Structure formats: structure tokens, C-alpha cells
mmCIF file of C-alpha atoms and ligand atoms in Angstrom:
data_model
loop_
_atom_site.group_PDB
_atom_site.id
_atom_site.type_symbol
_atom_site.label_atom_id
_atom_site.label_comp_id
_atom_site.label_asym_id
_atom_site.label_seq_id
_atom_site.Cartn_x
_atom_site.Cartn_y
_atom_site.Cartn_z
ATOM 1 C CA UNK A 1138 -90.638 -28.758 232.059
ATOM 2 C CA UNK A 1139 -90.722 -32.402 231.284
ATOM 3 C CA UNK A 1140 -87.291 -33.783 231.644
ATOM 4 C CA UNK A 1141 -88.029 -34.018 235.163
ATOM 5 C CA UNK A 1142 -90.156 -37.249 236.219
ATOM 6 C CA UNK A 1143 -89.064 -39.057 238.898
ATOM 7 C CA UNK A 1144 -87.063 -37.037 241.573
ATOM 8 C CA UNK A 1145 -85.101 -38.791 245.422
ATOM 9 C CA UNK A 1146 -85.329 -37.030 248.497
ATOM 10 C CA UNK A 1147 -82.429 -38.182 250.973
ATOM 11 C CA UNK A 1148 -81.423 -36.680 254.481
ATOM 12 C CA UNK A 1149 -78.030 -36.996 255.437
ATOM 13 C CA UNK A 1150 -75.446 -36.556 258.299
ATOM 14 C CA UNK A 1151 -76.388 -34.951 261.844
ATOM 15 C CA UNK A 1152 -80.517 -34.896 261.641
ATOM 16 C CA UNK A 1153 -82.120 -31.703 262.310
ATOM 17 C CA UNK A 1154 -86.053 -30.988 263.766
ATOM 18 C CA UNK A 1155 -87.580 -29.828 260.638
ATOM 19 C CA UNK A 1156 -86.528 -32.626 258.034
ATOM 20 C CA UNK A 1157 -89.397 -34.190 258.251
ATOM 21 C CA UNK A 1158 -91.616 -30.501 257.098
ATOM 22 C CA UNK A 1159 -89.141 -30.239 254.317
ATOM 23 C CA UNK A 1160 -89.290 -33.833 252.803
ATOM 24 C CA UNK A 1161 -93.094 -33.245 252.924
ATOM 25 C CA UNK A 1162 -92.738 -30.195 251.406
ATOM 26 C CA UNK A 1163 -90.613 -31.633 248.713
ATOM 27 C CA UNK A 1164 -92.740 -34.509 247.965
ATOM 28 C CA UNK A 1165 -96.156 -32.419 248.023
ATOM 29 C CA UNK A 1166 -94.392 -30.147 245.764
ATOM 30 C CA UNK A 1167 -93.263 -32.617 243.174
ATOM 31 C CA UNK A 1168 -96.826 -34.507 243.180
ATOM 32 C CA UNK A 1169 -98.243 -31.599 242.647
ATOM 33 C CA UNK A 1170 -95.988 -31.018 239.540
ATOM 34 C CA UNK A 1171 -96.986 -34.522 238.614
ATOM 35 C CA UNK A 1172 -93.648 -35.686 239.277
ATOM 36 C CA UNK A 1173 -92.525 -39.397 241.182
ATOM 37 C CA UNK A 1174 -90.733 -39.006 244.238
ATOM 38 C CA UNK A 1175 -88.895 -41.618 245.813
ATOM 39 C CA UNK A 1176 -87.348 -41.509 249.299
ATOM 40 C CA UNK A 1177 -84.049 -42.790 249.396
ATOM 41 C CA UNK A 1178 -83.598 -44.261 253.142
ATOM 42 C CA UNK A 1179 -79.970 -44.138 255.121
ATOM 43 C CA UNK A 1180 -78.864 -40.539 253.536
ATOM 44 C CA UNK A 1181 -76.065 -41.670 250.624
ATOM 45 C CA UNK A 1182 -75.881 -45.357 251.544
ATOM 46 C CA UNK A 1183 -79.677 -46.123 250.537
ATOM 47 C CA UNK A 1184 -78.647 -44.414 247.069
ATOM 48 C CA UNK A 1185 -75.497 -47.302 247.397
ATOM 49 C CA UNK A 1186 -76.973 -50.136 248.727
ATOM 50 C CA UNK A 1187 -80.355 -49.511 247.033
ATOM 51 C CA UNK A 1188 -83.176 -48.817 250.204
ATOM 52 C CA UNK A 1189 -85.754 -46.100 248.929
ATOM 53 C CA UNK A 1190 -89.384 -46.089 249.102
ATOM 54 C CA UNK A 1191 -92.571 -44.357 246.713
ATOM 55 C CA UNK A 1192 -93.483 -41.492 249.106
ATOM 56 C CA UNK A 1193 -97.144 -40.126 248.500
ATOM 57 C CA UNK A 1194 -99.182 -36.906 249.887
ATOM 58 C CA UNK A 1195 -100.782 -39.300 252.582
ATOM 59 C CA UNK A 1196 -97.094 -40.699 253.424
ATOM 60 C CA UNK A 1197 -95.831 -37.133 254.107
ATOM 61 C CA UNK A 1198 -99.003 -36.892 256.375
ATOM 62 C CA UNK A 1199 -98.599 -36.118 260.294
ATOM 63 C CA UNK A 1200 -94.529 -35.420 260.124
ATOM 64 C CA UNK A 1201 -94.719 -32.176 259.809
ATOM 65 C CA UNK A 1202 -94.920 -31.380 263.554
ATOM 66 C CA UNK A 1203 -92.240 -34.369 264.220
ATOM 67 C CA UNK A 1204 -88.165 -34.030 264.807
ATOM 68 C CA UNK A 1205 -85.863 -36.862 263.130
ATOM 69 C CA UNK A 1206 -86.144 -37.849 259.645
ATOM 70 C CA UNK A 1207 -88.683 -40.786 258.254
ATOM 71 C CA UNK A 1208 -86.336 -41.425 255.938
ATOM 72 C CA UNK A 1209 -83.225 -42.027 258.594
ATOM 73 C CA UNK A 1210 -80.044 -40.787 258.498
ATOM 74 C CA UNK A 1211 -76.565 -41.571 258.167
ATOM 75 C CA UNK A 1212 -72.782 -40.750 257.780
ATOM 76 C CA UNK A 1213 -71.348 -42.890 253.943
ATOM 77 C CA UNK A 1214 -67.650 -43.194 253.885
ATOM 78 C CA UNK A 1215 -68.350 -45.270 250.664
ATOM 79 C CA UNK A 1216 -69.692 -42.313 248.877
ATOM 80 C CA UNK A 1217 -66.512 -40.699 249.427
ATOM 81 C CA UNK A 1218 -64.810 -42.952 246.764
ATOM 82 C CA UNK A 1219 -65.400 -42.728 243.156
ATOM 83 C CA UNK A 1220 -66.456 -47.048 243.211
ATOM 84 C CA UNK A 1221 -69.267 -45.638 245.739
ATOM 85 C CA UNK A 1222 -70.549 -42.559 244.004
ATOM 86 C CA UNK A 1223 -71.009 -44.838 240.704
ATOM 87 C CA UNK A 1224 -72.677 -47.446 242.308
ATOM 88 C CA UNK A 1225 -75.235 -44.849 243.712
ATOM 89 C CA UNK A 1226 -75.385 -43.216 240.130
ATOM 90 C CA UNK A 1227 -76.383 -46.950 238.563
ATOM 91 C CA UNK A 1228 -78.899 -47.141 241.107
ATOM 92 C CA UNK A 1229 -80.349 -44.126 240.407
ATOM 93 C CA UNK A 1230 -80.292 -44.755 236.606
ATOM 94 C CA UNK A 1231 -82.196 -48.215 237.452
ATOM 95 C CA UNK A 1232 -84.971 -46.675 239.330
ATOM 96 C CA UNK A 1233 -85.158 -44.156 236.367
ATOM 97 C CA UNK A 1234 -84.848 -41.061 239.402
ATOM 98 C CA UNK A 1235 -83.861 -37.874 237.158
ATOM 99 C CA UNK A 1236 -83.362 -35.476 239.898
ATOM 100 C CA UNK A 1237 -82.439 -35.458 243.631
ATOM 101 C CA UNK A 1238 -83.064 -33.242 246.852
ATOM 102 C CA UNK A 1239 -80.570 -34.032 249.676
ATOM 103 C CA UNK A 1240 -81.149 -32.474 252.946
ATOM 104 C CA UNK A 1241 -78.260 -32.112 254.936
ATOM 105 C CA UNK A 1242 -74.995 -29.822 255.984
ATOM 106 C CA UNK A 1243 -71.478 -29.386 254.764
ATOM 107 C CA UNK A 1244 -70.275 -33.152 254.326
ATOM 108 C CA UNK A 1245 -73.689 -33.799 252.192
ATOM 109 C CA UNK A 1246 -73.286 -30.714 250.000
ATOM 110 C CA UNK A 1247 -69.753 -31.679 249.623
ATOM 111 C CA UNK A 1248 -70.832 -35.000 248.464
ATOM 112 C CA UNK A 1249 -73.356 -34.058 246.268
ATOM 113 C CA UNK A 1250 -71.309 -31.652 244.753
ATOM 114 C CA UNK A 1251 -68.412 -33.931 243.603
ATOM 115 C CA UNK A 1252 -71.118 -36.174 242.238
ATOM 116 C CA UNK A 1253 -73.224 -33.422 240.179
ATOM 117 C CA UNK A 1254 -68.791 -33.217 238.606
ATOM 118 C CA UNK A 1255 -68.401 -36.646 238.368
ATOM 119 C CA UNK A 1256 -72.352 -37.174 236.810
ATOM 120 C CA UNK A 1257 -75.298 -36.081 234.874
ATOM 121 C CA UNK A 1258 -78.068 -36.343 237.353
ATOM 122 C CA UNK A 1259 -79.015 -33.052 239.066
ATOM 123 C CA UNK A 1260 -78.511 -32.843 242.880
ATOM 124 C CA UNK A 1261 -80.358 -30.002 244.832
ATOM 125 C CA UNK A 1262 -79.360 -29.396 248.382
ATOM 126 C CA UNK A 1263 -81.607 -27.784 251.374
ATOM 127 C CA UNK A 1264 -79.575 -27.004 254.333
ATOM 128 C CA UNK A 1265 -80.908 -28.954 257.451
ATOM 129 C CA UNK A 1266 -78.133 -28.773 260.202
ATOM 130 C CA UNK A 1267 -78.374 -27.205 263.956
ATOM 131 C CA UNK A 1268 -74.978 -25.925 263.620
ATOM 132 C CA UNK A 1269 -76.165 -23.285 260.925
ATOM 133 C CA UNK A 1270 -72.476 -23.270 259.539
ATOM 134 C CA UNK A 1271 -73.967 -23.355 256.113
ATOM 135 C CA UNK A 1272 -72.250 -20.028 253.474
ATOM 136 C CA UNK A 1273 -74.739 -18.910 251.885
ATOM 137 C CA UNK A 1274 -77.671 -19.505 253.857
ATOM 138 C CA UNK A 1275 -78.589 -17.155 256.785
ATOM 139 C CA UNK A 1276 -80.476 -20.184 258.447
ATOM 140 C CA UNK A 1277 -80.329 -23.466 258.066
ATOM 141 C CA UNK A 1278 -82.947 -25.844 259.306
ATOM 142 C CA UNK A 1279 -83.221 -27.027 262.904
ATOM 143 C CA UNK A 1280 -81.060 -24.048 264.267
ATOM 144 C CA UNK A 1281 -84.511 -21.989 265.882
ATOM 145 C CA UNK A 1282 -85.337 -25.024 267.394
ATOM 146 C CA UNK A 1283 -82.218 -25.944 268.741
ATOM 147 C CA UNK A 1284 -81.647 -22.383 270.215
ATOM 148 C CA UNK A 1285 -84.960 -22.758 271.951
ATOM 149 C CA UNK A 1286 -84.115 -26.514 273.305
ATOM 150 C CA UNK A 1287 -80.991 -24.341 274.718
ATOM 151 C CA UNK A 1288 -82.567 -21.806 276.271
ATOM 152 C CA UNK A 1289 -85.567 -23.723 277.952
ATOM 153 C CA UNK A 1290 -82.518 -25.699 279.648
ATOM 154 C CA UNK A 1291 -80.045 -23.157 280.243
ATOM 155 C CA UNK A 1292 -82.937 -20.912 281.766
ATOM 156 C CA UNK A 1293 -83.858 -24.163 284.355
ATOM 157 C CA UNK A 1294 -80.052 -24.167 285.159
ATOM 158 C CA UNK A 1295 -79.855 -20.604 286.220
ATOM 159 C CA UNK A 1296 -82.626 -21.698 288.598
ATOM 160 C CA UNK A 1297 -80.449 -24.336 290.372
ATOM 161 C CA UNK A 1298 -76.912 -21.378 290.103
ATOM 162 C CA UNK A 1299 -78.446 -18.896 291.657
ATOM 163 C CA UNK A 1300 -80.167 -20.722 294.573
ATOM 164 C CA UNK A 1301 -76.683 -21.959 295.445
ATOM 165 C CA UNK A 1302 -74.611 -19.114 294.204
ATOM 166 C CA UNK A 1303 -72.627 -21.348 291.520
ATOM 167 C CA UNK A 1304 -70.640 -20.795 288.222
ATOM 168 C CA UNK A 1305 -72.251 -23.124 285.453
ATOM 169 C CA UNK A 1306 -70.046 -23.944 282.042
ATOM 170 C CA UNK A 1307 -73.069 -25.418 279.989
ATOM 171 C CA UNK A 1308 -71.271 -26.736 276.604
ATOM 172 C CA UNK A 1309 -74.023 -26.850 273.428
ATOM 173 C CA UNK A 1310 -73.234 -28.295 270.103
ATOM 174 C CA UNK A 1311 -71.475 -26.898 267.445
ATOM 175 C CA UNK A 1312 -68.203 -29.042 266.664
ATOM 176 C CA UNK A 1313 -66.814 -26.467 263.952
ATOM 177 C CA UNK A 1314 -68.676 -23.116 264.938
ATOM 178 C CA UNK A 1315 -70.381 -21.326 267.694
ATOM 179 C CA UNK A 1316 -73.575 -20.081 266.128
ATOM 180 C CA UNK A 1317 -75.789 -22.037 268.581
ATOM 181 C CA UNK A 1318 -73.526 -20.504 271.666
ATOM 182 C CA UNK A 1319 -73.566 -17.103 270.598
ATOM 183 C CA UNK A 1320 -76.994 -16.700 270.290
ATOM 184 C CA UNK A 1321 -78.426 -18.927 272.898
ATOM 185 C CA UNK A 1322 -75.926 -17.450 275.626
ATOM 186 C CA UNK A 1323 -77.388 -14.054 274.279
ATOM 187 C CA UNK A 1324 -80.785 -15.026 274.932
ATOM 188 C CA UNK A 1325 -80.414 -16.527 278.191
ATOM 189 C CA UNK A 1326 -77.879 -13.170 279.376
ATOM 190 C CA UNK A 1327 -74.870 -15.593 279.708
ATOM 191 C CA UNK A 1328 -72.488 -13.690 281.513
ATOM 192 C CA UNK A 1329 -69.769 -15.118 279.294
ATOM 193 C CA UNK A 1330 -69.669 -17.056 275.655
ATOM 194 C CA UNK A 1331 -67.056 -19.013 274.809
ATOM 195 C CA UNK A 1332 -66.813 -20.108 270.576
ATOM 196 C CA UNK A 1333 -64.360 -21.962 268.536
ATOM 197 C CA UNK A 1334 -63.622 -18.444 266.383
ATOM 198 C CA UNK A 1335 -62.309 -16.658 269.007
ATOM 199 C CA UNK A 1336 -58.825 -17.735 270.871
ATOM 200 C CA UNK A 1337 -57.014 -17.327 273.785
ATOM 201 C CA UNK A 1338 -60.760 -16.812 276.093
ATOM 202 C CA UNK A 1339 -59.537 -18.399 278.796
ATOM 203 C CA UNK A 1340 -57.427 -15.648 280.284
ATOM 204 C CA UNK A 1341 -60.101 -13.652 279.727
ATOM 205 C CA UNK A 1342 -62.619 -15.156 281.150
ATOM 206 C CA UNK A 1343 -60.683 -14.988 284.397
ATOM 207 C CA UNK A 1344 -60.605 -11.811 284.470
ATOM 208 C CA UNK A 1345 -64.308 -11.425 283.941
ATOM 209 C CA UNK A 1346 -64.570 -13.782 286.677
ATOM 210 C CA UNK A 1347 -62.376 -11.742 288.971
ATOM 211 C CA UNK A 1348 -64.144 -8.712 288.213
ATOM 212 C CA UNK A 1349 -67.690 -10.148 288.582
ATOM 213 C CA UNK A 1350 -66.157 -11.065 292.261
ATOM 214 C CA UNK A 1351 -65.442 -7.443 292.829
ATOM 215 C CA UNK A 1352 -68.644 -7.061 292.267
ATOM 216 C CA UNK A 1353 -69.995 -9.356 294.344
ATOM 217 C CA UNK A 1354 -71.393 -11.333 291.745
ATOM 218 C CA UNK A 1355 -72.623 -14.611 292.952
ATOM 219 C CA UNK A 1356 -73.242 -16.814 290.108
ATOM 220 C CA UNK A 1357 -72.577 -16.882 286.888
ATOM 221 C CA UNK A 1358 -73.917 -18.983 283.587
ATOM 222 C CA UNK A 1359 -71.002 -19.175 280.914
ATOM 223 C CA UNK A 1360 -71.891 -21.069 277.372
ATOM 224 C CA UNK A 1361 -68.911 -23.150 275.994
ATOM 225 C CA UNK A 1362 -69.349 -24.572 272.313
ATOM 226 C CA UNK A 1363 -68.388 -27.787 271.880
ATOM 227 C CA UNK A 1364 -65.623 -27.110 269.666
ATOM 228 C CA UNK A 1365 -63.889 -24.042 271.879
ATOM 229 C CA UNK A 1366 -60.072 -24.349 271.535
ATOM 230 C CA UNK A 1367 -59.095 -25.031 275.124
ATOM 231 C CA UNK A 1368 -61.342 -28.433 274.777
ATOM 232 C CA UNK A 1369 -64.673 -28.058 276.423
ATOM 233 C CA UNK A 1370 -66.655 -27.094 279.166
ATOM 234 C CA UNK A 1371 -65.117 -29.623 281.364
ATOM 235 C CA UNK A 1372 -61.627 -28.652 280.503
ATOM 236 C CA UNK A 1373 -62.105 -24.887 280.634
ATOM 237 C CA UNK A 1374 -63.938 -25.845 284.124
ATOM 238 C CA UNK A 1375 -60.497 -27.398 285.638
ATOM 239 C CA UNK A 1376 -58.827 -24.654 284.671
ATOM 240 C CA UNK A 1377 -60.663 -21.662 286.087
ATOM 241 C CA UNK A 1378 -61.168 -23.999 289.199
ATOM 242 C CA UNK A 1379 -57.231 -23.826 289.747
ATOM 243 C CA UNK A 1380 -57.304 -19.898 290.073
ATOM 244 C CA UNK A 1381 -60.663 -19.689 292.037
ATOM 245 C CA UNK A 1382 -60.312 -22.081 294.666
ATOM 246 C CA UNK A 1383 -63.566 -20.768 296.524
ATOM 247 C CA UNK A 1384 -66.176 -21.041 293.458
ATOM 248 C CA UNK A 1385 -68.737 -23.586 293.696
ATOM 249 C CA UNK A 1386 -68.564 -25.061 290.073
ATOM 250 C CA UNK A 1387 -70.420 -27.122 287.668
ATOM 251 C CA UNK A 1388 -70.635 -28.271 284.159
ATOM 252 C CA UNK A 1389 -73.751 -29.278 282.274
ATOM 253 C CA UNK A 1390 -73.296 -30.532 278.717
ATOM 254 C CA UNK A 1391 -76.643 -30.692 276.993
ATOM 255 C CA UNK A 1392 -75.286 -33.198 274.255
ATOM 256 C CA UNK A 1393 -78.284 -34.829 271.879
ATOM 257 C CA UNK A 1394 -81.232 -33.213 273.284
ATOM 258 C CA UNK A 1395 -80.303 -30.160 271.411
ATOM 259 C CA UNK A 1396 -81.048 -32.447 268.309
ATOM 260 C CA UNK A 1397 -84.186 -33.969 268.886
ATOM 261 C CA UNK A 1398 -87.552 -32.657 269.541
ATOM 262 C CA UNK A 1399 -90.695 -30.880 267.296
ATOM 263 C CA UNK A 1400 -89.669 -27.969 265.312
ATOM 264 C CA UNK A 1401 -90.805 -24.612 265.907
ATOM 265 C CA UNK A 1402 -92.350 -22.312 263.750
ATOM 266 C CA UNK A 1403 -89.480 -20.850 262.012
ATOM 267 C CA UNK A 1404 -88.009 -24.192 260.685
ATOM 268 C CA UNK A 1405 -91.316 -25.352 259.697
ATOM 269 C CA UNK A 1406 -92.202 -22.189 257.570
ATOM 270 C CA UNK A 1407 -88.480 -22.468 256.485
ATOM 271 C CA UNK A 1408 -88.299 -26.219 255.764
ATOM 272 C CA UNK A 1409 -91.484 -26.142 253.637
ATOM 273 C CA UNK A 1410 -90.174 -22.598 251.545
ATOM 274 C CA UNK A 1411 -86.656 -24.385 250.881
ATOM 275 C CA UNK A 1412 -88.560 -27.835 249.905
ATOM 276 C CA UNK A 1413 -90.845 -26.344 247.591
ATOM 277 C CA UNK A 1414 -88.069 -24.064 246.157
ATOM 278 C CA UNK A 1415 -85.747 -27.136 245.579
ATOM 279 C CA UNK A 1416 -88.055 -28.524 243.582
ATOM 280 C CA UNK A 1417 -88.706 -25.859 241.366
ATOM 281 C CA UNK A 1418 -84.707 -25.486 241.405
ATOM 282 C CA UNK A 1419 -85.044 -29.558 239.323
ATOM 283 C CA UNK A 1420 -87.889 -28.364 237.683
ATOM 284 C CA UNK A 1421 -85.811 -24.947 235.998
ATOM 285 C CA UNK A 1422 -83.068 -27.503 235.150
ATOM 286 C CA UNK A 1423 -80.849 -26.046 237.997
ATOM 287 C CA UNK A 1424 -78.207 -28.302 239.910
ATOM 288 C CA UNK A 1425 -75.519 -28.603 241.725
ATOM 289 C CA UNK A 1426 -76.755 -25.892 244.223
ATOM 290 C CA UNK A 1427 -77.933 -25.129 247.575
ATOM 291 C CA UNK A 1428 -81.230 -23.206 247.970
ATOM 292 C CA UNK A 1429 -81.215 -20.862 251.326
ATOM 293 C CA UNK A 1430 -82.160 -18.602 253.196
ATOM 294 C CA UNK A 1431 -80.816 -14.565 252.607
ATOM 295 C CA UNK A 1432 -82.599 -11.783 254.085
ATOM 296 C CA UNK A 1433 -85.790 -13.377 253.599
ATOM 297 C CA UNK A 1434 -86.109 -14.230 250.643
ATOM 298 C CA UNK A 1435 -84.832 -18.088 249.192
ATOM 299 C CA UNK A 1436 -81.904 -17.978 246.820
ATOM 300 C CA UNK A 1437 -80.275 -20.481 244.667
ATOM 301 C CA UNK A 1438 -76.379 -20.831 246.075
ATOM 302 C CA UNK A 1439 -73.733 -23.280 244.016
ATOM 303 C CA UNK A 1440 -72.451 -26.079 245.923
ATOM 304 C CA UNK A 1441 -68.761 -24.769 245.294
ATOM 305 C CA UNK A 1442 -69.771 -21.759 247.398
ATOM 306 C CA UNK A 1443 -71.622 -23.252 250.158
ATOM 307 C CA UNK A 1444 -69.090 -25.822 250.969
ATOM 308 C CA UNK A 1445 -65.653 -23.729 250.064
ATOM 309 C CA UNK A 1446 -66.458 -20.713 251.787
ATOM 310 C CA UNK A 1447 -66.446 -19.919 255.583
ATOM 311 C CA UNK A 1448 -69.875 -18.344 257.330
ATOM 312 C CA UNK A 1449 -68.485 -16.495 259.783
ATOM 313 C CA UNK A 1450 -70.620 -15.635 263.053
ATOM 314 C CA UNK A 1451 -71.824 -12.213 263.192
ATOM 315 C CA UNK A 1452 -69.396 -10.254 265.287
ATOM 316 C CA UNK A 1453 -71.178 -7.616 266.581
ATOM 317 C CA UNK A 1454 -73.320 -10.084 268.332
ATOM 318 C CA UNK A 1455 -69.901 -10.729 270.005
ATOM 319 C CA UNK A 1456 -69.556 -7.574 270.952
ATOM 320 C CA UNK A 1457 -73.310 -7.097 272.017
ATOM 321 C CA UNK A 1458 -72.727 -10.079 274.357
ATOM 322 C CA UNK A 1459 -69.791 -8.716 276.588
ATOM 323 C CA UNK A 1460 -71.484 -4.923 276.497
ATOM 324 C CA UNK A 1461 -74.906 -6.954 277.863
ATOM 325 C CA UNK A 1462 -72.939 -8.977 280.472
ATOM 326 C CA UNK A 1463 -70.956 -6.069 282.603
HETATM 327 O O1 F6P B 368 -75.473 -31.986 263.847
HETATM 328 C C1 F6P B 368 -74.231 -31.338 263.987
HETATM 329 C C2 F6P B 368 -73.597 -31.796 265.219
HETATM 330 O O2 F6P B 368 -74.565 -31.616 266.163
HETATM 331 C C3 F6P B 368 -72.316 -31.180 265.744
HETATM 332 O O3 F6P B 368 -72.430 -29.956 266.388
HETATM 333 C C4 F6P B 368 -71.814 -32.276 266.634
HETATM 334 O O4 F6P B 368 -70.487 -32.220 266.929
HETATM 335 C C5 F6P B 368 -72.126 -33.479 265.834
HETATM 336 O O5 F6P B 368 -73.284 -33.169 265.117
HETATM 337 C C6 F6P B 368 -72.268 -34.727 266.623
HETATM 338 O O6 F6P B 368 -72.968 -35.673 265.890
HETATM 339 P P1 F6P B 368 -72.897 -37.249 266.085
HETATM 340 O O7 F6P B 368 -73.029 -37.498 267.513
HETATM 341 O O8 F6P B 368 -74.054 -37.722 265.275
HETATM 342 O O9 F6P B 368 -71.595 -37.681 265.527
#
């Protein structure tokens, strides 16, 4: 210890409800390792343009329990370019800041990492995304609570479908990967589950849909991610309309909501384990890696792995979905 004085704490890109219980976590951490902590404001752009603020126990006070970030967020193209990165590096050699935590998914990691190449001030990254497309990491924070934003409306939806005997396509988030769809249409027994990582469901889905009218089956609830192939609930819902003339159909997409709100337990108890561990990462002279989440138990991943290699979602859960569904 003692090369360590003064560490940043940054959130960046989409925010995520538990943030906030990780950048306390990282500051209560540091203060209690007599360390500085500064929170840099605006994700990568306050370490540009120079916004950060001293952040004390008592300012870390009361957030715990709140979704957003204090510290705002935001998407830098300028730290993209090499003219960027260095004028965030000067800054942080001004303010004297010998360590930082970024909170954040794939496009932070992936800017943090070409910085820890390009510079000698360790960067230690927490994943905070409700995509959970983190490698490396089993969660990542803001997923739970996501799920259970999903589920509270998906479950009010099924209300309104089955009183009128209607097919719902209710699209959640998840621009790259279906994580949130998979398990949320799991827990809310969506008849069908439509992700970016699997093609061609569209032909399939009819016939599920013809089937389930066999059946007698009068209405149905079928999760689209964002990102699905054919272009989105509203897409996928033209073109199942063409070959069932007779279904009553709607589309709900739950946009933003899924991004806002108080964390639940899990990403608090997570967000405050991954906080104090990134600290400790700075404190063991560790950088340019991710801690996460892996059976448990927290684990130090590089950057170069989280952001090169692709979390798949867990296909048996697939599988589970369209056994559960018949
Ligand atoms: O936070 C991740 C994510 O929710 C994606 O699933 C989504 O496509 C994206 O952010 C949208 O974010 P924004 O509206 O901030 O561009």
C-alpha cells in the first residue's frame, strides 16, 4: 500500500439502478483506506472537460436505495481519439488522482482498456449495465432489477390479454443480447421468447401460434428483445398479423422504465461487493481489469477478456422456455 492516494469514480454509458450503492461503496471503501476519492461527473467527458467533485462518507449518504447515478452519465466520442484520452490523462495528473473505478458496460471497459495501453494510471472497471452482456461476469449490476421492472409489467399486461383474449409482443431492452428476455419471459411463463442469438423465429413462432390455436389457446404473451433480427416487436407484430387475420393483437414496448427505478436486493449486495473489491483491486496494484461476479464469489477479469469475448445466454434456459410453454 501507499502508492495509492487519491482514486476517481466515474459511471458511464446506459445507467443502471444500483450505481449509486456501488459509488458509495467505492468511496466508503477508499476513506476507509484513508484514500481521496474524487467523483468525476459526465462518465469520460468530466475526466476531458475537467467536472469532478471531493465525495465524502456523508456525500455517499441516502443513495444507496436510489436508481440513476449522482455522478451523471454519458456517452464520449472524444475519448475515442487518442487527443481525447490525453487530455483526460493530463487532467487526471493535475488533480494528482492515481487510480480510477469506472462503472459501466462494454463501450466503458473498452475505453478504459485502450487507455490503461496508451497510460500509466490504473483503471478498474465494475460492470453496471441492465443488459448483463458483460464476459466474465455472471451479473452485472442493474440486471435483477430490471428483470423485476419486467415482470411487474408484463404480469399487469397478461391481466388486460386474457380478459380480451389477445396476443401481446412486449419488446424489453437489450440492443445486442437477450438476457433480460430470456429470463423475464421465463418468469412471467411467456408462451414464446424471441432474442437476437437465435434466427429465423419468425416461422416458428407461427407455428407455435397455429398450434396454440389447435388448442384453443386464447391469448398469448410473447417477449421480443429489442435487438431480435426481424426488427422488433412491432415488426414481428405485422408479420404474424398477415397469417392470422382473426387475432386480436398488440404491442407494448416497455422502453426506459426498465432503466430507472430503486434497486433490489441483489444489485445492492452486488454493487457494494464489486465497489469494495475494486478498490482493493487499486489498492493490490491491479489494473486494467474488470471485477465480477462468478459463481458467487468476485473475481478479478482483464479488460481484454471482458470486452473481446462473447457471453453467450445460457441455452438450456432456451430450451427450458419452449418445454414450459407447450
Ligand atoms: O443500457 C443498455 C441499453 O438499455 C440497451 O439495451 C439499449 O438499447 C440502450 O441502452 C438504449 O440506451 P439509450 O437510449 O441511452 O441510447
Amino acid at each position: 500500500m501507499g502508492k495509492i492516494k487519491r482514486i476517481g469514480v466515474l459511471t458511464s454509458g446506459g445507467d443502471a439502478p444500483g450505481m449509486n450503492a456501488a459509488i458509495r461503496a467505492v468511496t466508503r471503501t477508499a476513506i476507509y483506506y484513508d484514500l481521496e476519492v474524487l467523483g468525476i461527473r459526465h462518465g469520460y467527458r468530466g475526466m476531458i472537460e475537467g467536472y469532478c467533485k471531493p465525495l465524502k462518507v456523508h456525500t455517499v449518504s441516502n443513495i444507496i436505495q436510489r436508481g440513476g447515478t449522482i455522478l451523471k452519465t454519458a456517452r464520449c466520442e472524444e475519448f475515442k481519439i487518442p487527443e481525447g484520452r490525453k487530455r483526460a490523462y493530463d487532467y487526471l495528473k493535475r488533480r494528482n488522482i492515481d487510480g480510477v473505478v469506472v462503472i459501466g458496460g462494454d463501450g466503458t471497459f473498452t475505453g478504459a482498456r485502450v487507455f490503461s495501453e496508451e497510460f500509466d494510471i490504473p483503471f478498474i472497471g465494475i460492470p453496471g449495465t441492465i443488459d448483463n452482456d458483460i464476459y466474465g461476469t455472471d451479473y452485472t449490476i442493474g440486471y435483477d432489477t430490471a428483470l423485476n421492472t419486467v415482470i411487474e409489467a408484463v404480469d399487469k399486461i397478461r391481466d388486460t390479454a386474457s380478459a380480451h383474449n389477445r396476443l401481446f409482443f412486449i419488446e424489453v431492452m437489450g440492443a445486442e443480447a437477450g438476457f433480460i428476455a430470456l429470463r423475464s419471459g421465463i418468469a412471467c411463463g411467456a408462451e414464446a421468447i424471441l432474442i437476437p442469438e437465435v434466427k429465423n423465429q419468425v416461422s416458428t413462432l407461427k407455428d407455435f401460434l397455429e398450434n396454440g390455436d389447435r388448442r384453443k389457446k386464447s391469448s398469448n404473451i410473447i417477449i421480443v428483445a429489442e435487438g431480435e433480427e426481424e426488427g422488433g416487436a412491432y415488426e414481428i407484430a405485422r408479420k404474424v398479423k398477415n397469417d392470422f387475420k382473426d387475432y386480436s393483437i398488440r404491442v407494448t414496448v416497455l422502453g426506459h422504465i426498465q432503466r430507472g427505478g430503486s434497486p433490489t436486493a441483489f444489485d445492492r449486495v452486488a454493487a457494494s461487493r464489486l465497489g469494495y473489491a475494486a478498490v482493493e483491486a487499486l489498492l493490490d496494484d491491479q489494473k486494467s481489469a474488470m471485477v465480477g461476479l462468478q459463481n458467487n464469489n468476485v473475481v478479478l477479469v482483464p479488460f481484454r477478456k471482458a470486452v473481446k469475448l462473447h457471453k453467450d445466454v445460457n441455452r438450456q434456459l432456451l430450451e427450458i422456455s419452449q418445454i414450459l410453454s407447450i
